[in-house]
C-alpha positions as CSV (number, residue, x, y, z in Angstrom):
1,K,-3.0,1.0,21.1
2,V,-6.4,-0.6,21.6
3,R,-7.8,1.4,18.6
4,H,-4.9,0.4,16.5
5,R,-5.4,-3.3,17.4
6,R,-9.1,-2.9,16.4
7,M,-8.1,-1.3,13.1
8,V,-5.7,-4.2,12.4
9,Q,-8.5,-6.7,13.3
10,Y,-10.9,-4.9,11.0
11,D,-8.4,-5.1,8.1
12,M,-7.9,-8.9,8.8
13,D,-11.7,-9.3,8.9
14,L,-12.0,-7.6,5.5
15,L,-9.3,-9.9,4.1
16,T,-11.0,-12.9,5.6
17,G,-14.3,-11.8,4.0
18,L,-12.6,-11.4,0.6
19,Y,-11.0,-14.8,0.8
20,E,-14.3,-16.4,1.8
21,E,-16.0,-14.7,-1.1
22,L,-13.3,-16.0,-3.5
23,Q,-13.9,-19.5,-2.0
24,S,-17.7,-19.3,-2.4
25,N,-17.3,-18.2,-6.1
26,G,-14.7,-20.9,-6.9
27,L,-12.0,-18.3,-7.5
28,A,-9.8,-19.1,-4.5
29,A,-8.0,-21.9,-6.2
30,S,-6.7,-19.5,-8.9
31,T,-6.2,-16.3,-6.9
32,A,-3.2,-15.0,-4.9
33,I,-3.6,-12.3,-2.3
34,L,-0.6,-10.3,-1.1
35,A,-1.3,-7.7,1.6
36,Y,1.4,-5.7,3.5
37,G,1.8,-2.6,5.6
38,D,4.2,0.2,4.9
39,H,5.4,0.9,8.4
40,G,5.1,-0.3,12.0
41,E,3.5,1.7,14.8
42,A,5.1,2.9,18.0
43,F,3.2,3.2,21.3
44,N,6.0,4.5,23.6
45,E,7.7,1.2,23.9
46,H,10.8,3.4,23.8
47,Q,10.6,6.8,25.5
48,N,8.9,9.4,23.3
49,N,8.5,7.0,20.4
50,I,4.9,7.4,19.6
51,I,4.7,7.7,15.8
52,H,5.7,5.4,13.0
53,S,8.4,7.5,11.3
54,K,10.3,9.0,14.3
55,A,12.6,6.0,15.1
56,V,13.9,2.8,13.7
57,F,13.2,0.4,16.6
58,D,11.5,-2.8,15.8
59,E,8.0,-1.4,16.5
60,N,8.6,1.2,13.8
61,V,9.9,-1.0,11.1
62,H,8.5,-4.5,11.7
63,V,5.7,-4.8,9.1
64,P,3.4,-7.7,8.5
65,M,3.0,-9.2,5.0
66,L,0.3,-11.7,4.3
67,L,0.4,-14.0,1.3
68,I,-2.4,-16.3,0.5
69,H,-1.7,-18.5,-2.5
70,P,-3.4,-21.8,-3.5
71,G,-0.1,-23.5,-4.5
72,R,1.9,-22.4,-1.4
73,F,5.1,-23.9,-3.1
74,G,5.5,-26.2,-0.1
75,L,6.5,-23.1,2.0
76,P,6.0,-23.0,5.8
77,A,3.0,-21.1,7.2
78,R,5.4,-18.4,8.3
79,I,8.4,-17.2,6.4
80,S,11.1,-15.7,8.6
81,Q,13.3,-14.1,5.9
82,L,14.1,-10.5,6.8
83,G,12.7,-8.2,4.2
84,S,11.8,-4.7,3.2
85,V,9.3,-3.0,0.9
86,Q,11.9,-3.3,-1.9
87,D,11.2,-7.1,-1.8
88,I,7.5,-6.8,-2.7
89,L,8.0,-6.6,-6.5
90,P,10.6,-9.4,-6.7
91,T,8.4,-11.6,-4.4
92,T,5.3,-10.9,-6.5
93,F,7.1,-11.7,-9.8
94,D,8.5,-14.9,-8.2
95,L,5.1,-15.9,-7.0
96,L,3.7,-15.4,-10.6
97,G,6.7,-17.2,-12.2
98,L,7.6,-14.1,-14.2
99,P,11.1,-12.9,-15.0
100,L,12.3,-9.7,-13.5
101,E,15.4,-7.6,-14.4
102,P,17.9,-7.5,-11.5
103,R,17.1,-4.7,-9.1
104,D,17.2,-3.8,-5.4
105,G,15.3,-6.2,-3.3
106,M,14.9,-10.0,-3.5
107,S,12.2,-12.6,-3.5
108,L,11.3,-13.5,0.1
109,F,10.9,-17.1,-0.9
110,F,14.7,-17.4,-0.8
111,D,16.7,-17.7,2.5
112,A,19.4,-15.1,2.9
113,P,20.5,-15.4,6.5
114,E,23.4,-12.9,6.2
115,R,21.2,-10.2,4.7
116,L,21.2,-6.7,6.2
117,V,18.2,-4.4,5.9
118,F,18.5,-0.6,6.0
119,A,16.0,1.8,7.6
120,L,16.0,5.5,8.2
121,T,13.8,8.1,9.9
122,D,11.9,10.8,8.0
123,Y,11.4,12.9,11.1
124,G,12.6,13.0,14.7
125,P,16.2,12.7,15.8
126,G,17.7,11.4,12.6
127,Q,18.5,7.8,12.8
128,I,19.9,5.1,10.4
129,G,19.3,1.5,11.3
130,L,20.6,-1.7,10.0
131,R,19.3,-5.1,11.0
132,D,20.1,-8.7,10.3
133,K,18.3,-11.8,11.4
134,R,19.6,-11.3,15.0
135,F,20.9,-7.8,15.6
136,T,19.8,-4.2,15.3
137,Y,22.3,-1.3,14.9
138,I,21.1,2.3,15.2
139,L,23.2,5.3,14.5
140,F,22.0,8.7,15.5
141,R,22.9,11.9,13.7
142,N,24.9,13.0,16.8
143,G,27.0,9.8,16.6
144,K,25.3,7.9,19.4
145,E,25.0,4.2,18.7
146,L,22.7,1.5,19.9
147,F,23.1,-2.2,19.3
148,F,20.5,-4.8,20.3
149,D,20.5,-8.6,20.3
150,R,16.9,-9.3,19.4
151,D,17.3,-13.0,20.2
152,A,17.9,-12.2,23.8
153,D,16.0,-8.8,23.9
154,P,13.2,-8.8,21.3
155,A,11.9,-5.4,22.7
156,E,15.3,-3.8,22.0
157,L,15.6,-2.4,25.5
158,T,19.3,-3.2,26.4
159,N,22.1,-1.6,24.5
160,V,24.8,-4.3,24.1
161,L,27.2,-2.3,22.0
162,D,30.2,-3.3,24.1
163,R,29.4,-7.0,24.1
164,F,29.6,-7.7,20.4
165,P,32.5,-5.6,19.0
166,E,33.0,-7.7,15.9
167,D,29.3,-7.6,14.9
168,V,29.2,-3.8,15.7
169,A,32.2,-3.3,13.4
170,R,30.5,-5.3,10.6
171,F,27.5,-3.0,10.8
172,R,29.6,0.2,11.0
173,A,31.5,-0.9,8.0
174,R,28.3,-1.2,6.0
175,L,27.5,2.5,6.7
176,Q,31.0,3.8,5.6
177,P,31.2,5.4,2.1
178,K,32.9,3.2,-0.5
179,K,36.2,4.5,-1.6
């Protein structure tokens, strides 16, 4: 975990150096930088979850995205819109003011509080996850379900499946095949 933090700090130092170089050359005022990760990293926050593609808990799927833009569009320093890698292209085109044909994903400059984001595992026990701004729903291949209220439990440690039946039903319905 310490080595991972150092690696992240090293990457941030490189980005800082790049931005300082752009500033010193007078290019920062006309340059946008978009940097993002492709996955989170797990360090046994949940039992036996020590790799990035084994589960769909927050530590596996929460990915930073850094945007430096001279105009900033009046946006806050931190955008809390729930997103996925599918949103990178629409966000980039929106940033550049370019048209884009409709596709999966959306610009993260827009607020979509009811949005659900899908995740699945490549390896491990076979999980599908859905999350919205507040909740995480995880369905295992064997039918086991987990449901977390990240507002009350950001670490996703307490399964509250029985406490939110209407919300759980909404998530389950999204995973059912359309007829």
